[in-house]
Coordinates of C-alpha atoms and ligand atoms in Angstrom, one line a residue:
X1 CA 14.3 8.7 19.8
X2 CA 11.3 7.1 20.8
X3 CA 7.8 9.4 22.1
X4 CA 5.2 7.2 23.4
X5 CA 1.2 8.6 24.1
X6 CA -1.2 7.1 26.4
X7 CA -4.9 7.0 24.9
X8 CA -7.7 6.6 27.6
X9 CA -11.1 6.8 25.8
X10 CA -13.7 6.0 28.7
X11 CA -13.1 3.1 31.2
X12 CA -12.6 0.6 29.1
X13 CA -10.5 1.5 26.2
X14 CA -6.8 2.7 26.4
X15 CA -3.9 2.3 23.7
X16 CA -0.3 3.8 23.2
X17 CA 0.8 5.4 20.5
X18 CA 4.9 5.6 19.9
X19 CA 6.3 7.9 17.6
X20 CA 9.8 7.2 16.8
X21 CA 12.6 7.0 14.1
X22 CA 14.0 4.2 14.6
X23 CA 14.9 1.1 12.0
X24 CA 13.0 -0.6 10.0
X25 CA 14.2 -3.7 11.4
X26 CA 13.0 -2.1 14.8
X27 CA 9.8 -1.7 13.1
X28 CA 9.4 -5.2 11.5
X29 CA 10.8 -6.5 15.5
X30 CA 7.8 -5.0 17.2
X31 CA 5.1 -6.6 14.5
X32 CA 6.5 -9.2 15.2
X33 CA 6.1 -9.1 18.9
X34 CA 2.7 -7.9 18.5
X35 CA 1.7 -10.6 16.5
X36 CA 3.3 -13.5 18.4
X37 CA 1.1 -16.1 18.8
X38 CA -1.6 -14.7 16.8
X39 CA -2.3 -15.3 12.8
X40 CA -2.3 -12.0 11.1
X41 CA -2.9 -10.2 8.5
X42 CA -1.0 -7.0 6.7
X43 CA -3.4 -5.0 4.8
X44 CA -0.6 -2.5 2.8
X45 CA -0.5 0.4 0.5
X46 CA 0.6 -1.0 -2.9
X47 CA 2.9 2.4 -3.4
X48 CA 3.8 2.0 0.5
X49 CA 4.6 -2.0 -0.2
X50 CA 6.9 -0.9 -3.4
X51 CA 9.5 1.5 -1.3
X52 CA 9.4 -0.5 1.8
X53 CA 8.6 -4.5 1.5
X54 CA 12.3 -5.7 1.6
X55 CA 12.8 -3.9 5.5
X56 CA 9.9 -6.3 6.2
X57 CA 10.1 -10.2 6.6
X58 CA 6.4 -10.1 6.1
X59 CA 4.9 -13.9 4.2
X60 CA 3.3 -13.1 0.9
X61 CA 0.3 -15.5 2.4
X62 CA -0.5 -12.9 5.2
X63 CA 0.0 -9.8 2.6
X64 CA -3.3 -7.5 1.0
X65 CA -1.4 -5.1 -1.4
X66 CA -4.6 -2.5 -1.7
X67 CA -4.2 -0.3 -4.4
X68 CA -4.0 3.3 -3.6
X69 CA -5.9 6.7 -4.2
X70 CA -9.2 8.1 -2.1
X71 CA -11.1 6.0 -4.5
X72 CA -10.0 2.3 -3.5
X73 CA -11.6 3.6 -0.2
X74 CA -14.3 1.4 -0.9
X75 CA -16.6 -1.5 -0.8
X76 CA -15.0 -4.1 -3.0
X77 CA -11.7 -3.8 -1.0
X78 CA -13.2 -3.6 2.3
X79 CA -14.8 -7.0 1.3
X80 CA -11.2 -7.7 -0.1
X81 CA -9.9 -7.4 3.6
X82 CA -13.2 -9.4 5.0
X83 CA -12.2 -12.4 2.5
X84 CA -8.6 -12.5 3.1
X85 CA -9.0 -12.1 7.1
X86 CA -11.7 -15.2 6.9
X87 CA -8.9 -17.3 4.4
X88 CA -6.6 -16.7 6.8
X89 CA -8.4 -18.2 9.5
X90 CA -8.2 -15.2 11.9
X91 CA -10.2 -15.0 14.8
X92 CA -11.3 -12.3 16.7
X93 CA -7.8 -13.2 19.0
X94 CA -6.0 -12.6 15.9
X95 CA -5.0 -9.4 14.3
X96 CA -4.9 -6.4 11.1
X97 CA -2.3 -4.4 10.8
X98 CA -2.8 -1.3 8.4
X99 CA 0.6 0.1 6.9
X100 CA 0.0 2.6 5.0
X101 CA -1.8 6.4 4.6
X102 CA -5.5 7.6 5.8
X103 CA -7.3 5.7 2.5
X104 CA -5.2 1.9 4.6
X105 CA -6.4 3.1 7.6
X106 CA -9.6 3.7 7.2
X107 CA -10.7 0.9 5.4
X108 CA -8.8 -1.7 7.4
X109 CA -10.4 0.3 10.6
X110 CA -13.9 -0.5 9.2
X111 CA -13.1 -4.3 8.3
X112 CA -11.7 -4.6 11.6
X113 CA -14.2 -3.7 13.3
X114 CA -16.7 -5.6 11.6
X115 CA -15.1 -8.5 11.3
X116 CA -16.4 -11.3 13.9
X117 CA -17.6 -8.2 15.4
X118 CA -14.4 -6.8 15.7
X119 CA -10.5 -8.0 15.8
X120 CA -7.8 -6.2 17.2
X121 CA -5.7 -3.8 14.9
X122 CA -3.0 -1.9 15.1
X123 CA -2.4 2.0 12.7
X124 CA 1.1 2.1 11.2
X125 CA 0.9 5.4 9.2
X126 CA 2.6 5.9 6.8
X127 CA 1.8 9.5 5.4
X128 CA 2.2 13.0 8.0
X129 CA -1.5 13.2 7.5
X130 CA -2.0 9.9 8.7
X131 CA 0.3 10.0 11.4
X132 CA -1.3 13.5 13.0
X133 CA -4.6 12.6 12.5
X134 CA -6.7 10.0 10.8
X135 CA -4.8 7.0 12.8
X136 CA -5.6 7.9 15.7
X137 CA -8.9 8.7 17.5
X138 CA -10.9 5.9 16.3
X139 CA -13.0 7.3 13.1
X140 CA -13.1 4.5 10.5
X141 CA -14.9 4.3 7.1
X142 CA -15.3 3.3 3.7
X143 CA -17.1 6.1 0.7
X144 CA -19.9 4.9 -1.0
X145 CA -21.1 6.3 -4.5
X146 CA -23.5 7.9 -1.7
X147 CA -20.5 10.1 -0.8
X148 CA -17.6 9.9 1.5
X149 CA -17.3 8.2 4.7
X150 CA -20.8 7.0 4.8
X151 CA -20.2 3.8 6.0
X152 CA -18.0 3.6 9.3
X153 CA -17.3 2.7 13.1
X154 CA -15.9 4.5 15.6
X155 CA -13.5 1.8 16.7
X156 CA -10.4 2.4 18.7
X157 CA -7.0 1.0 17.3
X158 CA -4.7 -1.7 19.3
X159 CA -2.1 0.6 19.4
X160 CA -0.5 3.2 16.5
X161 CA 3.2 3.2 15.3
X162 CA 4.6 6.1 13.7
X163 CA 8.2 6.0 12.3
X164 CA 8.8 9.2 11.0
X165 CA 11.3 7.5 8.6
X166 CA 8.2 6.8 6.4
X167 CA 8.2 10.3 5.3
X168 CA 11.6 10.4 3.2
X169 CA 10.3 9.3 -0.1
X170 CA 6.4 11.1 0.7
X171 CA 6.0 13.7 -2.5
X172 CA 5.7 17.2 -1.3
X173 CA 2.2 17.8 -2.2
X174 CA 1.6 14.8 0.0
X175 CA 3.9 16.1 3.1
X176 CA 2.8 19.4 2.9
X177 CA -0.9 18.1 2.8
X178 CA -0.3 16.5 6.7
X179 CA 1.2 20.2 7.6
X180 CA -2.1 21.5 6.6
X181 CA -3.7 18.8 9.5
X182 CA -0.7 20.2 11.6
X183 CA -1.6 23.8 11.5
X184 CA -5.2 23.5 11.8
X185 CA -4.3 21.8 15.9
X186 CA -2.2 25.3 16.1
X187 CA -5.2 27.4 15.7
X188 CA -7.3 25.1 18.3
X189 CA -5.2 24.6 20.8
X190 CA -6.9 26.4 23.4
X191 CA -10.2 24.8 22.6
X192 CA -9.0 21.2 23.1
X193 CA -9.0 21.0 26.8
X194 CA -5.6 19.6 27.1
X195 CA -4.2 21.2 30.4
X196 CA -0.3 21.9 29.4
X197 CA 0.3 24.6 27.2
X198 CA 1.6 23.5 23.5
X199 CA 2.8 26.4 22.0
X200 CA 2.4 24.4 19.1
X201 CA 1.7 28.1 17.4
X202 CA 4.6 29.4 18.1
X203 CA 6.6 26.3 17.8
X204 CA 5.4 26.2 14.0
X205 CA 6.8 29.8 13.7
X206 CA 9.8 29.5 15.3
X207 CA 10.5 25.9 13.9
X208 CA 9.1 26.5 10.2
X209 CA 12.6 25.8 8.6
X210 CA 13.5 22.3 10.6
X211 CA 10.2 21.2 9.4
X212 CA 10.1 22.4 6.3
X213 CA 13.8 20.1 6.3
X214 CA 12.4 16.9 7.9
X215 CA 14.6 17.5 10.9
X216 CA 13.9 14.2 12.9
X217 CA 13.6 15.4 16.5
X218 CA 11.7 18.5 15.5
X219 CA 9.1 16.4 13.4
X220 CA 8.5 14.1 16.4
X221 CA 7.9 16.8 18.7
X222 CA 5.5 18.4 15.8
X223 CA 3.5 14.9 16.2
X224 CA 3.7 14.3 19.6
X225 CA 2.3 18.2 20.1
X226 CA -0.6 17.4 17.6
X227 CA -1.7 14.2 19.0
X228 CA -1.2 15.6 22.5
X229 CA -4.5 17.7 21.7
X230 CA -6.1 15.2 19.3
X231 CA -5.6 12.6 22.4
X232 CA -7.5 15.6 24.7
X233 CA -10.5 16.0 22.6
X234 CA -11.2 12.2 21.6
X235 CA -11.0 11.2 25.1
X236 CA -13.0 14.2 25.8
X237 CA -15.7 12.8 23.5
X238 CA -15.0 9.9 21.2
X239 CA -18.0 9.6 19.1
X240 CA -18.1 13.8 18.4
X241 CA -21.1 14.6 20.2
X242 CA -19.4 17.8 21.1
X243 CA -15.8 19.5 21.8
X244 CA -14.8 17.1 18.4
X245 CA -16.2 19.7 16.5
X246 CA -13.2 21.6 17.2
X247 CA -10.8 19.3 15.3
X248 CA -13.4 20.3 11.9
X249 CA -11.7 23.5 11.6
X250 CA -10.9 24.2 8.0
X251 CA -12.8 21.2 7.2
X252 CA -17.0 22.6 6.4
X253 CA -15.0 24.3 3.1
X254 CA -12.7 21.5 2.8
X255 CA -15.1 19.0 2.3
X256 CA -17.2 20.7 -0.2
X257 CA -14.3 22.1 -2.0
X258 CA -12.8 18.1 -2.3
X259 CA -16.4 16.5 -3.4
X260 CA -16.9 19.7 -6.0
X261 CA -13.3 18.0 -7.9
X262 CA -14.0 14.8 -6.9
X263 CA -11.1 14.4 -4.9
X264 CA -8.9 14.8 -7.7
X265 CA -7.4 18.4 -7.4
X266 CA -6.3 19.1 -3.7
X267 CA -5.2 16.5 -1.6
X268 CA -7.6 16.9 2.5
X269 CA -4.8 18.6 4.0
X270 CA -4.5 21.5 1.3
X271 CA -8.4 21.8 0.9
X272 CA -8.6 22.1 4.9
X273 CA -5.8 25.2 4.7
X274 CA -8.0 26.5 2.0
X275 CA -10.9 25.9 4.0
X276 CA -8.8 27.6 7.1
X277 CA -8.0 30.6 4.8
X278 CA -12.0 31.6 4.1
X279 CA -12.7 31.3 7.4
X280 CA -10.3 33.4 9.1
X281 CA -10.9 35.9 6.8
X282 CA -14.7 35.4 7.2
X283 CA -14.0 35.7 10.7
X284 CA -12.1 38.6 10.7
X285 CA -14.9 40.5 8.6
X286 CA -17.5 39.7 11.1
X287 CA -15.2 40.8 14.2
X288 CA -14.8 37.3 15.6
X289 CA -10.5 38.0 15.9
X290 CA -8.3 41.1 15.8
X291 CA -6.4 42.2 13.0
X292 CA -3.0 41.0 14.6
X293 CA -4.3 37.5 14.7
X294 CA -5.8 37.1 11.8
X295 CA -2.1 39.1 10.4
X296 CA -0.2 36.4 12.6
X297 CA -2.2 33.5 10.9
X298 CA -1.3 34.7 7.6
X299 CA 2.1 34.9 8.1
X300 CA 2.2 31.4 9.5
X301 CA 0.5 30.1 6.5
X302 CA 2.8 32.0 4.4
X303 CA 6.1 30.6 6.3
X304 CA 5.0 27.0 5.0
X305 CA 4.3 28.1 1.5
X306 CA 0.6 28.0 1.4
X307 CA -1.5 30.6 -0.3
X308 CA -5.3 31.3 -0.4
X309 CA -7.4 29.5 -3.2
X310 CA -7.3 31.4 -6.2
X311 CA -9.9 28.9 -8.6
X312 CA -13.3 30.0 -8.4
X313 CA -15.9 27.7 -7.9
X314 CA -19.6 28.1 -7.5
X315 CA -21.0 29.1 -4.4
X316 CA -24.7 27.6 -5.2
X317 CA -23.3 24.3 -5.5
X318 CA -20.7 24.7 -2.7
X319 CA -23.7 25.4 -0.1
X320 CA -25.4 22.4 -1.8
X321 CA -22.2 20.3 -1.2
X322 CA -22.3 21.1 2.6
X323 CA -25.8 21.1 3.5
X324 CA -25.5 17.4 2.6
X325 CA -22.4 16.7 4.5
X326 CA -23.2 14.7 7.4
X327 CA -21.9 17.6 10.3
X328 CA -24.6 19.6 8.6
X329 CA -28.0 20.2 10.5
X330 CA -31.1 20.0 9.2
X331 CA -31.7 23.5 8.2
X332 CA -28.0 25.6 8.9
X333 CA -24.5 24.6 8.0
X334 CA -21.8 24.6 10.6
X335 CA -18.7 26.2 10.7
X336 CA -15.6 26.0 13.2
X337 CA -14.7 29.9 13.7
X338 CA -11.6 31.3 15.0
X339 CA -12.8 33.4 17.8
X340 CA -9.5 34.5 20.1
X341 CA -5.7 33.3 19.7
X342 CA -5.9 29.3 19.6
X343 CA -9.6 29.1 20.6
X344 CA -12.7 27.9 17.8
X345 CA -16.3 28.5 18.0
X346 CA -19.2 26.6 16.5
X347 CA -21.0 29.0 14.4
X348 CA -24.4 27.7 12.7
X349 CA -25.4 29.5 9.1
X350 CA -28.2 28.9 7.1
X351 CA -27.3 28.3 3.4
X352 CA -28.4 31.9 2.5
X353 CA -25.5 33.5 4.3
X354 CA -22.7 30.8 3.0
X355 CA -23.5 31.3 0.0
X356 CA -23.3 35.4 -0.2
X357 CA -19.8 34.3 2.4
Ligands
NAD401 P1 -3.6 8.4 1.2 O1 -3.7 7.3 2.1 O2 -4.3 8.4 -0.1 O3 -2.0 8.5 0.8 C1 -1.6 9.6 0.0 C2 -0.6 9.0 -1.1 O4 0.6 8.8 -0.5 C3 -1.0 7.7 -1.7 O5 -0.8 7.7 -3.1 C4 -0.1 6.7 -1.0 O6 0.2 5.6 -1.8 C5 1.1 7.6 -0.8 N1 2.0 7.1 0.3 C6 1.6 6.6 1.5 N2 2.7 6.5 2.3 C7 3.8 6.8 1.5 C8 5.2 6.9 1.7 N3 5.7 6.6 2.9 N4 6.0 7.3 0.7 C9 5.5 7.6 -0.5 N5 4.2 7.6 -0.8 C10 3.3 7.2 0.2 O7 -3.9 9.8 1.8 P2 -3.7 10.4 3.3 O8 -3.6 11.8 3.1 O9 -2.7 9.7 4.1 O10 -5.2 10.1 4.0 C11 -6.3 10.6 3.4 C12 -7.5 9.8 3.8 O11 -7.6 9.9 5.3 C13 -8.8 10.2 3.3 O12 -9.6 9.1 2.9 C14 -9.5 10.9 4.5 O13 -10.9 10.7 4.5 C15 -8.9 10.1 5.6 N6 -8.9 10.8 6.9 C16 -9.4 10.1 8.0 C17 -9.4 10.7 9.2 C18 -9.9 9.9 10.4 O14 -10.0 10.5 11.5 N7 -10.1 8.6 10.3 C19 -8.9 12.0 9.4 C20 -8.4 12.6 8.3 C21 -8.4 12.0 7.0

């Protein structure tokens, strides 16, 4: 089965993206095809490039083997990717393919599009967290000992590939962490602007079990819902000067909670349902949702296993954390609020209030 997406961000830009679960040798075809004619390069996860390298007739002289974890997310292997792309020869007609989770991504989104100003690449995730959300919509970056993400483009892919095939030999830590990404779109559905009705709420509820079992079909659908309303909001607004807020739900806590362990304890997707958790229940104390949603939200957290944080951490240096992350204002720290079934609000709080929340 093969789902394929059609990104349109402004006049200029537009990109599919095909979800499928097809062969390997399907897989390693298309490359192919996309890279006829053209030198190329294969940045790859080294984990990603143990499991998977023999489906692949890919040269070892057009292979980077990035090692993996948040913390290779930076400089020295971005430069890595710069070096190897200029030994190579490319061009700015050439192309980068990334194969691998959110950290490959990223950092080969950044060198692309800084090399010569920018050379085509194409997103073949490789993690569920990678295929819902960080390959596509265009953010790209590389952490600095500054903090995360602080150097980056917005730069718009060539096209994304998603065999779901990838995700047989993902650890479940790491699988459920993309299910976190998944449920956060079912809470903002009606906030994203896209015009036919998801159900992606109910579809999680109803559909817990095949997911929870890797049922092909039903995970394709679960993408192809997600990126259905990440597609609305980037093309909505690419470069988050508004509606792109929406997709931070979860993600003011999350962030904080991740730099406070130094991304070692909770992989993004579980410190965004942690992040999901306080907030609902923030929200619910302050009158923002009924007690049947916020009830209904629980249980759908519950089908998939997840529970609220029960560390404790300090909320003086938690406020700290997010009154330096970059969606923070000057003076107030923004939140994404659940504020009706499937809709988000922006609520801005000065670090007083978080920290007594
Ligand atoms: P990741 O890239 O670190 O991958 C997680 C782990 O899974 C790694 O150890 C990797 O080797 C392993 N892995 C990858 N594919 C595998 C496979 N098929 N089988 C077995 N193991 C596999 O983490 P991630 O969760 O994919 O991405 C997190 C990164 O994404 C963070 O850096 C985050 O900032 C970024 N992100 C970016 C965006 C965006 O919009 N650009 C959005 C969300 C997250």
């Amino acid at each position: 089965m093969r789902q394929t997406l059609d990104v349109q961000i402004g006049k200029n830009c537009n990109y599919q993206i095909d979800i499928t679960d097809s062969t390997f040798a399907k897989l390693n075809q298309e490359i192919d095809e996309l890279s006829a004619d053209k030198n190329r390069l294969i940045v790859i996860s080294k984990k990603v490039h143990k499991l998977y390298i023999q489906y692949f007739n890919f040269k070892e002289s057009e292979l980077l083997i990035l090692p993996d974890g948040e913390s290779q997310k930076n400089l020295k292997n971005y430069l890595k990717i710069i070096e190897k792309s200029a030994e190579l020869g490319l061009t700015r007609s050439d192309i980068i393919f990334a194969v691998g989770g959110g950290v490959v991504g990223d950092i080969t989104g950044f060198a692309a599009s800084t090399y010569m100003r920018g050379i085509k690449f194409v997103q073949i995730p490789t993690t569920l967290l990678a295929a819902v959300d960080s390959s596509v919509g265009g953010k790209t970056a590389i952490d600095l000992p500054y903090g995360k993400n602080i150097l980056g483009a917005f730069y718009q892919p060539e096209k994304v590939i998603i065999n779901i095939n990838f995700f047989e030999t993902l650890d479940k830590k790491q699988f459920m962490s993309g299910i976190g990404e998944v449920l956060k779109y079912a809470f903002i559905e009606n906030s994203c602007g896209y015009r036919i009705p998801q159900f992606l709420f109910e579809f999680l509820t109803l559909g817990y079990e095949k997911i929870l079992a890797c049922e092909p079909l039903t995970l394709i659908r679960m993408i192809e819902y997600c990126l259905n309303l990440k597609i609305a909001v980037v093309s909505q607004d690419e470069k988050e000067g508004g509606l792109r807020k929406v997709l931070n739900f979860g993600h003011t806590l999350a962030h904080a909670l991740e730099t406070i362990t130094k991304y070692k304890k909770y992989t993004h997707g579980e410190a965004v349902v942690y992040g999901m958790f306080f907030i609902f229940e923030w929200a619910y104390k302050q009158g923002y949702i009924s007690y049947s949603y916020y009830r209904l939200s629980l249980d759908l957290f519950e089908k998939y296993g997840f529970k609220p944080l029960s560390q404790k951490y300090s909320s003086v240096e938690l406020t700290e954390i997010m009154k330096r992350d970059k969606k923070a204002s000057s003076r107030k720290i923004t939140f994404i609020v659940p504020n009706e079934k499937k809709e988000v609000c922006e609520v801005m709080l000065p670090p007083k209030k978080v920290r007594e929340m």
